[in-house]
Structure formats: structure tokens, C-alpha cells
mmCIF file with all atom_site columns, C-alpha atoms in Angstrom:
data_model
loop_
_atom_site.group_PDB
_atom_site.id
_atom_site.type_symbol
_atom_site.label_atom_id
_atom_site.label_alt_id
_atom_site.label_comp_id
_atom_site.label_asym_id
_atom_site.label_entity_id
_atom_site.label_seq_id
_atom_site.pdbx_PDB_ins_code
_atom_site.Cartn_x
_atom_site.Cartn_y
_atom_site.Cartn_z
_atom_site.occupancy
_atom_site.B_iso_or_equiv
_atom_site.pdbx_formal_charge
_atom_site.auth_seq_id
_atom_site.auth_comp_id
_atom_site.auth_asym_id
_atom_site.auth_atom_id
_atom_site.pdbx_PDB_model_num
ATOM 1   C CA . MET A 1 1   ? 41.626 -17.210 30.557 1.00 0.00 ? 1   MET A CA 1
ATOM 2   C CA . ILE A 1 2   ? 43.460 -19.931 29.021 1.00 0.00 ? 2   ILE A CA 1
ATOM 3   C CA . ARG A 1 3   ? 41.732 -19.832 25.564 1.00 0.00 ? 3   ARG A CA 1
ATOM 4   C CA . ASN A 1 4   ? 43.606 -17.925 22.923 1.00 0.00 ? 4   ASN A CA 1
ATOM 5   C CA . SER A 1 5   ? 46.700 -17.450 25.139 1.00 0.00 ? 5   SER A CA 1
ATOM 6   C CA . THR A 1 6   ? 50.160 -19.067 25.618 1.00 0.00 ? 6   THR A CA 1
ATOM 7   C CA . VAL A 1 7   ? 50.269 -21.521 28.351 1.00 0.00 ? 7   VAL A CA 1
ATOM 8   C CA . ILE A 1 8   ? 53.631 -22.296 29.981 1.00 0.00 ? 8   ILE A CA 1
ATOM 9   C CA . VAL A 1 9   ? 53.580 -25.683 31.890 1.00 0.00 ? 9   VAL A CA 1
ATOM 10  C CA . GLY A 1 10  ? 56.101 -27.959 33.430 1.00 0.00 ? 10  GLY A CA 1
ATOM 11  C CA . ARG A 1 11  ? 56.760 -31.415 31.868 1.00 0.00 ? 11  ARG A CA 1
ATOM 12  C CA . LYS A 1 12  ? 55.206 -33.246 34.957 1.00 0.00 ? 12  LYS A CA 1
ATOM 13  C CA . THR A 1 13  ? 52.306 -31.263 34.833 1.00 0.00 ? 13  THR A CA 1
ATOM 14  C CA . TYR A 1 14  ? 51.922 -31.545 31.009 1.00 0.00 ? 14  TYR A CA 1
ATOM 15  C CA . GLU A 1 15  ? 52.040 -35.226 31.254 1.00 0.00 ? 15  GLU A CA 1
ATOM 16  C CA . GLU A 1 16  ? 49.387 -35.455 33.880 1.00 0.00 ? 16  GLU A CA 1
ATOM 17  C CA . ILE A 1 17  ? 47.040 -33.050 31.970 1.00 0.00 ? 17  ILE A CA 1
ATOM 18  C CA . SER A 1 18  ? 47.567 -34.951 28.560 1.00 0.00 ? 18  SER A CA 1
ATOM 19  C CA . ASN A 1 19  ? 47.053 -38.243 30.220 1.00 0.00 ? 19  ASN A CA 1
ATOM 20  C CA . ILE A 1 20  ? 43.395 -37.568 31.343 1.00 0.00 ? 20  ILE A CA 1
ATOM 21  C CA . LEU A 1 21  ? 40.597 -38.900 29.192 1.00 0.00 ? 21  LEU A CA 1
ATOM 22  C CA . SER A 1 22  ? 39.219 -35.315 28.339 1.00 0.00 ? 22  SER A CA 1
ATOM 23  C CA . ASP A 1 23  ? 42.772 -34.173 27.394 1.00 0.00 ? 23  ASP A CA 1
ATOM 24  C CA . PRO A 1 24  ? 42.049 -30.344 27.317 1.00 0.00 ? 24  PRO A CA 1
ATOM 25  C CA . ILE A 1 25  ? 45.093 -29.461 25.519 1.00 0.00 ? 25  ILE A CA 1
ATOM 26  C CA . ALA A 1 26  ? 43.821 -31.405 22.442 1.00 0.00 ? 26  ALA A CA 1
ATOM 27  C CA . ARG A 1 27  ? 40.009 -30.997 22.959 1.00 0.00 ? 27  ARG A CA 1
ATOM 28  C CA . ILE A 1 28  ? 39.334 -27.620 24.643 1.00 0.00 ? 28  ILE A CA 1
ATOM 29  C CA . TRP A 1 29  ? 42.107 -25.223 24.698 1.00 0.00 ? 29  TRP A CA 1
ATOM 30  C CA . ASN A 1 30  ? 42.755 -23.075 21.772 1.00 0.00 ? 30  ASN A CA 1
ATOM 31  C CA . ALA A 1 31  ? 46.164 -22.034 23.159 1.00 0.00 ? 31  ALA A CA 1
ATOM 32  C CA . GLN A 1 32  ? 49.747 -22.124 22.296 1.00 0.00 ? 32  GLN A CA 1
ATOM 33  C CA . VAL A 1 33  ? 51.342 -24.666 24.838 1.00 0.00 ? 33  VAL A CA 1
ATOM 34  C CA . ILE A 1 34  ? 55.046 -24.494 25.962 1.00 0.00 ? 34  ILE A CA 1
ATOM 35  C CA . VAL A 1 35  ? 56.381 -27.223 28.216 1.00 0.00 ? 35  VAL A CA 1
ATOM 36  C CA . MET A 1 36  ? 59.363 -26.598 30.149 1.00 0.00 ? 36  MET A CA 1
ATOM 37  C CA . SER A 1 37  ? 61.688 -29.407 30.622 1.00 0.00 ? 37  SER A CA 1
ATOM 38  C CA . ARG A 1 38  ? 65.518 -29.585 31.556 1.00 0.00 ? 38  ARG A CA 1
ATOM 39  C CA . ASP A 1 39  ? 65.876 -32.265 28.841 1.00 0.00 ? 39  ASP A CA 1
ATOM 40  C CA . PRO A 1 40  ? 66.715 -30.688 25.551 1.00 0.00 ? 40  PRO A CA 1
ATOM 41  C CA . ASP A 1 41  ? 65.350 -33.737 23.657 1.00 0.00 ? 41  ASP A CA 1
ATOM 42  C CA . TYR A 1 42  ? 62.104 -33.946 25.348 1.00 0.00 ? 42  TYR A CA 1
ATOM 43  C CA . GLN A 1 43  ? 59.285 -34.431 22.888 1.00 0.00 ? 43  GLN A CA 1
ATOM 44  C CA . VAL A 1 44  ? 55.832 -33.025 23.380 1.00 0.00 ? 44  VAL A CA 1
ATOM 45  C CA . ARG A 1 45  ? 52.743 -34.965 22.414 1.00 0.00 ? 45  ARG A CA 1
ATOM 46  C CA . HIS A 1 46  ? 50.565 -32.384 20.726 1.00 0.00 ? 46  HIS A CA 1
ATOM 47  C CA . GLN A 1 47  ? 50.965 -30.501 17.443 1.00 0.00 ? 47  GLN A CA 1
ATOM 48  C CA . GLN A 1 48  ? 50.119 -27.126 19.137 1.00 0.00 ? 48  GLN A CA 1
ATOM 49  C CA . ALA A 1 49  ? 52.757 -27.701 21.834 1.00 0.00 ? 49  ALA A CA 1
ATOM 50  C CA . LYS A 1 50  ? 56.526 -26.828 21.849 1.00 0.00 ? 50  LYS A CA 1
ATOM 51  C CA . SER A 1 51  ? 59.189 -27.607 24.452 1.00 0.00 ? 51  SER A CA 1
ATOM 52  C CA . ALA A 1 52  ? 61.554 -25.054 26.166 1.00 0.00 ? 52  ALA A CA 1
ATOM 53  C CA . THR A 1 53  ? 64.503 -25.605 28.384 1.00 0.00 ? 53  THR A CA 1
ATOM 54  C CA . SER A 1 54  ? 64.223 -22.428 30.483 1.00 0.00 ? 54  SER A CA 1
ATOM 55  C CA . LEU A 1 55  ? 61.779 -19.673 31.308 1.00 0.00 ? 55  LEU A CA 1
ATOM 56  C CA . ASP A 1 56  ? 63.584 -17.385 29.077 1.00 0.00 ? 56  ASP A CA 1
ATOM 57  C CA . ASP A 1 57  ? 63.276 -19.919 26.163 1.00 0.00 ? 57  ASP A CA 1
ATOM 58  C CA . ALA A 1 58  ? 59.703 -20.182 26.986 1.00 0.00 ? 58  ALA A CA 1
ATOM 59  C CA . LEU A 1 59  ? 58.923 -16.514 26.963 1.00 0.00 ? 59  LEU A CA 1
ATOM 60  C CA . SER A 1 60  ? 60.866 -16.036 23.736 1.00 0.00 ? 60  SER A CA 1
ATOM 61  C CA . LYS A 1 61  ? 58.610 -18.706 22.095 1.00 0.00 ? 61  LYS A CA 1
ATOM 62  C CA . ALA A 1 62  ? 55.179 -17.197 23.418 1.00 0.00 ? 62  ALA A CA 1
ATOM 63  C CA . ARG A 1 63  ? 53.105 -15.972 20.443 1.00 0.00 ? 63  ARG A CA 1
ATOM 64  C CA . PHE A 1 64  ? 49.918 -15.043 22.243 1.00 0.00 ? 64  PHE A CA 1
ATOM 65  C CA . GLN A 1 65  ? 48.995 -12.811 25.068 1.00 0.00 ? 65  GLN A CA 1
ATOM 66  C CA . PRO A 1 66  ? 48.224 -13.301 28.047 1.00 0.00 ? 66  PRO A CA 1
ATOM 67  C CA . ILE A 1 67  ? 50.629 -15.888 29.021 1.00 0.00 ? 67  ILE A CA 1
ATOM 68  C CA . CYS A 1 68  ? 49.146 -18.331 31.723 1.00 0.00 ? 68  CYS A CA 1
ATOM 69  C CA . VAL A 1 69  ? 51.414 -20.358 33.855 1.00 0.00 ? 69  VAL A CA 1
ATOM 70  C CA . LEU A 1 70  ? 49.910 -23.728 34.914 1.00 0.00 ? 70  LEU A CA 1
ATOM 71  C CA . GLY A 1 71  ? 52.622 -25.080 37.190 1.00 0.00 ? 71  GLY A CA 1
ATOM 72  C CA . GLY A 1 72  ? 54.314 -27.021 38.415 1.00 0.00 ? 72  GLY A CA 1
ATOM 73  C CA . ALA A 1 73  ? 55.580 -25.894 41.729 1.00 0.00 ? 73  ALA A CA 1
ATOM 74  C CA . GLU A 1 74  ? 59.178 -25.203 40.553 1.00 0.00 ? 74  GLU A CA 1
ATOM 75  C CA . ILE A 1 75  ? 57.986 -23.176 37.661 1.00 0.00 ? 75  ILE A CA 1
ATOM 76  C CA . TYR A 1 76  ? 55.687 -21.027 39.796 1.00 0.00 ? 76  TYR A CA 1
ATOM 77  C CA . ARG A 1 77  ? 58.694 -20.341 42.063 1.00 0.00 ? 77  ARG A CA 1
ATOM 78  C CA . GLU A 1 78  ? 60.817 -19.224 39.187 1.00 0.00 ? 78  GLU A CA 1
ATOM 79  C CA . VAL A 1 79  ? 58.036 -16.931 37.631 1.00 0.00 ? 79  VAL A CA 1
ATOM 80  C CA . LEU A 1 80  ? 57.446 -15.339 40.907 1.00 0.00 ? 80  LEU A CA 1
ATOM 81  C CA . ALA A 1 81  ? 60.915 -14.659 41.536 1.00 0.00 ? 81  ALA A CA 1
ATOM 82  C CA . CYS A 1 82  ? 61.140 -12.503 38.327 1.00 0.00 ? 82  CYS A CA 1
ATOM 83  C CA . GLU A 1 83  ? 60.391 -9.148  39.581 1.00 0.00 ? 83  GLU A CA 1
ATOM 84  C CA . ASN A 1 84  ? 57.031 -7.723  38.142 1.00 0.00 ? 84  ASN A CA 1
ATOM 85  C CA . LEU A 1 85  ? 56.690 -10.521 35.500 1.00 0.00 ? 85  LEU A CA 1
ATOM 86  C CA . VAL A 1 86  ? 53.354 -11.691 37.242 1.00 0.00 ? 86  VAL A CA 1
ATOM 87  C CA . ASP A 1 87  ? 50.481 -9.240  37.346 1.00 0.00 ? 87  ASP A CA 1
ATOM 88  C CA . ARG A 1 88  ? 47.640 -11.548 38.222 1.00 0.00 ? 88  ARG A CA 1
ATOM 89  C CA . MET A 1 89  ? 47.271 -14.865 39.967 1.00 0.00 ? 89  MET A CA 1
ATOM 90  C CA . GLU A 1 90  ? 44.189 -17.060 40.132 1.00 0.00 ? 90  GLU A CA 1
ATOM 91  C CA . LEU A 1 91  ? 44.435 -19.856 42.584 1.00 0.00 ? 91  LEU A CA 1
ATOM 92  C CA . THR A 1 92  ? 42.306 -22.505 44.068 1.00 0.00 ? 92  THR A CA 1
ATOM 93  C CA . GLU A 1 93  ? 42.490 -22.781 47.901 1.00 0.00 ? 93  GLU A CA 1
ATOM 94  C CA . ILE A 1 94  ? 41.573 -26.185 49.026 1.00 0.00 ? 94  ILE A CA 1
ATOM 95  C CA . ASP A 1 95  ? 40.603 -26.773 52.741 1.00 0.00 ? 95  ASP A CA 1
ATOM 96  C CA . ARG A 1 96  ? 42.188 -30.254 52.910 1.00 0.00 ? 96  ARG A CA 1
ATOM 97  C CA . ASN A 1 97  ? 45.753 -31.338 53.994 1.00 0.00 ? 97  ASN A CA 1
ATOM 98  C CA . TYR A 1 98  ? 47.426 -33.492 51.430 1.00 0.00 ? 98  TYR A CA 1
ATOM 99  C CA . GLY A 1 99  ? 50.465 -34.344 53.722 1.00 0.00 ? 99  GLY A CA 1
ATOM 100 C CA . GLU A 1 100 ? 53.963 -34.517 52.299 1.00 0.00 ? 100 GLU A CA 1
ATOM 101 C CA . GLU A 1 101 ? 53.070 -35.999 49.036 1.00 0.00 ? 101 GLU A CA 1
ATOM 102 C CA . GLY A 1 102 ? 51.006 -32.826 48.082 1.00 0.00 ? 102 GLY A CA 1
ATOM 103 C CA . VAL A 1 103 ? 52.522 -30.017 46.206 1.00 0.00 ? 103 VAL A CA 1
ATOM 104 C CA . CYS A 1 104 ? 51.678 -26.555 47.264 1.00 0.00 ? 104 CYS A CA 1
ATOM 105 C CA . PHE A 1 105 ? 51.891 -23.130 45.595 1.00 0.00 ? 105 PHE A CA 1
ATOM 106 C CA . PRO A 1 106 ? 55.148 -21.301 46.859 1.00 0.00 ? 106 PRO A CA 1
ATOM 107 C CA . GLU A 1 107 ? 54.689 -18.519 49.470 1.00 0.00 ? 107 GLU A CA 1
ATOM 108 C CA . PHE A 1 108 ? 54.561 -15.061 48.229 1.00 0.00 ? 108 PHE A CA 1
ATOM 109 C CA . ASN A 1 109 ? 54.271 -11.569 50.084 1.00 0.00 ? 109 ASN A CA 1
ATOM 110 C CA . LEU A 1 110 ? 50.450 -11.012 50.315 1.00 0.00 ? 110 LEU A CA 1
ATOM 111 C CA . ASP A 1 111 ? 51.132 -7.051  50.895 1.00 0.00 ? 111 ASP A CA 1
ATOM 112 C CA . ASP A 1 112 ? 52.057 -7.005  47.214 1.00 0.00 ? 112 ASP A CA 1
ATOM 113 C CA . TRP A 1 113 ? 48.660 -7.984  46.106 1.00 0.00 ? 113 TRP A CA 1
ATOM 114 C CA . ASN A 1 114 ? 45.010 -7.244  46.131 1.00 0.00 ? 114 ASN A CA 1
ATOM 115 C CA . ARG A 1 115 ? 42.899 -10.308 46.990 1.00 0.00 ? 115 ARG A CA 1
ATOM 116 C CA . SER A 1 116 ? 39.398 -10.995 45.686 1.00 0.00 ? 116 SER A CA 1
ATOM 117 C CA . LEU A 1 117 ? 37.153 -13.952 46.259 1.00 0.00 ? 117 LEU A CA 1
ATOM 118 C CA . LEU A 1 118 ? 35.719 -15.191 42.820 1.00 0.00 ? 118 LEU A CA 1
ATOM 119 C CA . GLU A 1 119 ? 33.733 -18.214 44.042 1.00 0.00 ? 119 GLU A CA 1
ATOM 120 C CA . GLU A 1 120 ? 33.426 -20.634 46.954 1.00 0.00 ? 120 GLU A CA 1
ATOM 121 C CA . CYS A 1 121 ? 32.609 -24.155 46.197 1.00 0.00 ? 121 CYS A CA 1
ATOM 122 C CA . GLU A 1 122 ? 32.359 -27.579 47.767 1.00 0.00 ? 122 GLU A CA 1
ATOM 123 C CA . THR A 1 123 ? 32.996 -30.996 46.438 1.00 0.00 ? 123 THR A CA 1
ATOM 124 C CA . GLN A 1 124 ? 30.380 -33.777 46.654 1.00 0.00 ? 124 GLN A CA 1
ATOM 125 C CA . SER A 1 125 ? 32.598 -35.406 49.427 1.00 0.00 ? 125 SER A CA 1
ATOM 126 C CA . GLY A 1 126 ? 32.426 -32.181 51.341 1.00 0.00 ? 126 GLY A CA 1
ATOM 127 C CA . VAL A 1 127 ? 35.854 -30.667 50.633 1.00 0.00 ? 127 VAL A CA 1
ATOM 128 C CA . GLN A 1 128 ? 35.507 -26.805 50.512 1.00 0.00 ? 128 GLN A CA 1
ATOM 129 C CA . TYR A 1 129 ? 37.531 -24.676 48.117 1.00 0.00 ? 129 TYR A CA 1
ATOM 130 C CA . ARG A 1 130 ? 37.769 -21.225 46.934 1.00 0.00 ? 130 ARG A CA 1
ATOM 131 C CA . PHE A 1 131 ? 38.758 -19.589 43.645 1.00 0.00 ? 131 PHE A CA 1
ATOM 132 C CA . ILE A 1 132 ? 40.898 -16.391 44.459 1.00 0.00 ? 132 ILE A CA 1
ATOM 133 C CA . ARG A 1 133 ? 42.153 -13.727 42.244 1.00 0.00 ? 133 ARG A CA 1
ATOM 134 C CA . PHE A 1 134 ? 45.305 -11.663 43.343 1.00 0.00 ? 134 PHE A CA 1
ATOM 135 C CA . ASP A 1 135 ? 46.027 -8.603  41.397 1.00 0.00 ? 135 ASP A CA 1
ATOM 136 C CA . ARG A 1 136 ? 49.574 -6.878  41.909 1.00 0.00 ? 136 ARG A CA 1
ATOM 137 C CA . LYS A 1 137 ? 49.102 -3.575  43.857 1.00 0.00 ? 137 LYS A CA 1
#
């Protein structure tokens, strides 16, 4: 879903992704990446990435469809607050409590969505998780 799309991502999430050894932005994704930051002078690290200071700014810079939002939590909240902007969500549900340091996807009204299980998995250490798709009714 990310390939050949526009990816909107927050600064913290972008920096975490781009710091991992296999950096998918540079090595795997064939996507336009737009990094949202409140800092108008924020500099992105990748040629195929741009910065934006707001959701409206990010959406105006989007060249490719579909648009995928990869977080963080503040951006998810902002996108979900825009009526009918989101028509599909693909989420990972993890059966593990990360305590107060963990960041969770914001609450949303399940009555507005059709839920379908894509896949159930388990990590080597026994943590169970599911890939879930939600399509707007």
C-alpha cells in the first residue's frame, strides 16, 4: 500500500524510521514522503521527502494517490478529526501492555467502520498481534 503513494508522517516517527539500518524510505518505498513538523525550518534527510507545517500543507503537497498516514499519534488524531478524510485504516493490534510510555492509536467510533481480519501472527517471544482493516461504512 505504501509503494507508489504519498506517505504523511510526523517528525518523530520519520526520524525513528530513517534511523533504522534498513531505512525503508531510502531502500524500499517508492513513495513521496511528507514529514509534518511544527518547525518551519525542519530539514528532511531524504531527497524524496518534503516537510510540511500542517495537515493542509501536507495534503497540498501530495502528488500521488493513495495517501497513507503513518503516524504518530497526534497526526492520527488530526486526520481522524477531519470528517470523511479517511476511508480505510489498516492497523496492527498488539496483545501487550506497553504502560504509560507506549503510544496508542486514538479512539474512534467503531460503528462507522466495517472491520475485517487480515492476518493473525505471533512473535518469536510469544506476543500475539493481528493486522486489521477498517473500511468506512
